[in-house]
């Protein structure tokens, strides 16, 4: 069983919040789209996108 080097595995994402209070981003401290009650790493949309760019396969 071999996997390609660039295999993308979807990480579980927290549920989207219906409204405030929102959890803060662990990188920039801005509000995220996730509920404050979520326990785990939360990223705002900008940091989430930047992290995806950093971890994308560069071939």
mmCIF file of C-alpha atoms in Angstrom:
data_model
loop_
_atom_site.group_PDB
_atom_site.id
_atom_site.type_symbol
_atom_site.label_atom_id
_atom_site.label_comp_id
_atom_site.label_asym_id
_atom_site.label_seq_id
_atom_site.Cartn_x
_atom_site.Cartn_y
_atom_site.Cartn_z
ATOM 1 C CA UNK A 1 0.000 0.000 0.000
ATOM 2 C CA UNK A 2 1.756 3.146 -1.167
ATOM 3 C CA UNK A 3 0.590 6.708 -0.875
ATOM 4 C CA UNK A 4 1.601 9.567 -3.097
ATOM 5 C CA UNK A 5 3.913 12.114 -1.547
ATOM 6 C CA UNK A 6 1.296 14.833 -1.973
ATOM 7 C CA UNK A 7 -1.682 12.943 -0.591
ATOM 8 C CA UNK A 8 -3.931 15.412 1.189
ATOM 9 C CA UNK A 9 -5.630 14.248 4.325
ATOM 10 C CA UNK A 10 -8.575 16.271 5.476
ATOM 11 C CA UNK A 11 -8.179 17.290 9.091
ATOM 12 C CA UNK A 12 -11.350 17.446 11.122
ATOM 13 C CA UNK A 13 -12.617 21.007 11.330
ATOM 14 C CA UNK A 14 -14.624 22.489 14.158
ATOM 15 C CA UNK A 15 -18.288 23.259 13.547
ATOM 16 C CA UNK A 16 -19.077 26.780 12.300
ATOM 17 C CA UNK A 17 -20.561 29.072 14.951
ATOM 18 C CA UNK A 18 -24.064 30.464 14.535
ATOM 19 C CA UNK A 19 -22.982 33.726 16.162
ATOM 20 C CA UNK A 20 -20.768 35.277 18.840
ATOM 21 C CA UNK A 21 -18.804 34.517 20.922
ATOM 22 C CA UNK A 22 -16.181 33.297 18.477
ATOM 23 C CA UNK A 23 -12.920 31.533 19.280
ATOM 24 C CA UNK A 24 -9.773 33.541 18.611
ATOM 25 C CA UNK A 25 -7.191 32.547 16.032
ATOM 26 C CA UNK A 26 -4.216 30.857 17.680
ATOM 27 C CA UNK A 27 -1.824 32.766 15.399
ATOM 28 C CA UNK A 28 -3.128 36.336 15.112
ATOM 29 C CA UNK A 29 -5.800 36.458 17.868
ATOM 30 C CA UNK A 30 -8.532 37.695 15.471
ATOM 31 C CA UNK A 31 -12.026 36.152 15.709
ATOM 32 C CA UNK A 32 -12.541 32.925 13.797
ATOM 33 C CA UNK A 33 -15.710 31.389 12.346
ATOM 34 C CA UNK A 34 -15.727 28.788 15.111
ATOM 35 C CA UNK A 35 -17.509 28.809 18.480
ATOM 36 C CA UNK A 36 -15.573 29.929 21.540
ATOM 37 C CA UNK A 37 -16.524 26.667 23.252
ATOM 38 C CA UNK A 38 -14.518 24.610 20.710
ATOM 39 C CA UNK A 39 -11.452 23.027 22.309
ATOM 40 C CA UNK A 40 -8.564 22.761 19.883
ATOM 41 C CA UNK A 41 -6.614 24.750 17.329
ATOM 42 C CA UNK A 42 -8.691 27.388 15.562
ATOM 43 C CA UNK A 43 -7.513 29.649 12.755
ATOM 44 C CA UNK A 44 -9.146 32.704 11.209
ATOM 45 C CA UNK A 45 -9.890 32.475 7.462
ATOM 46 C CA UNK A 46 -6.712 34.420 6.545
ATOM 47 C CA UNK A 47 -4.364 32.304 8.684
ATOM 48 C CA UNK A 48 -6.172 29.129 7.567
ATOM 49 C CA UNK A 49 -5.512 30.052 3.921
ATOM 50 C CA UNK A 50 -1.875 30.960 4.616
ATOM 51 C CA UNK A 51 -1.321 27.690 6.473
ATOM 52 C CA UNK A 52 -2.808 25.767 3.537
ATOM 53 C CA UNK A 53 -0.381 27.562 1.191
ATOM 54 C CA UNK A 54 2.597 26.700 3.435
ATOM 55 C CA UNK A 55 1.682 23.039 3.673
ATOM 56 C CA UNK A 56 0.667 22.555 0.021
ATOM 57 C CA UNK A 57 2.827 20.237 -2.028
ATOM 58 C CA UNK A 58 5.301 22.253 -4.051
ATOM 59 C CA UNK A 59 6.014 19.351 -6.359
#
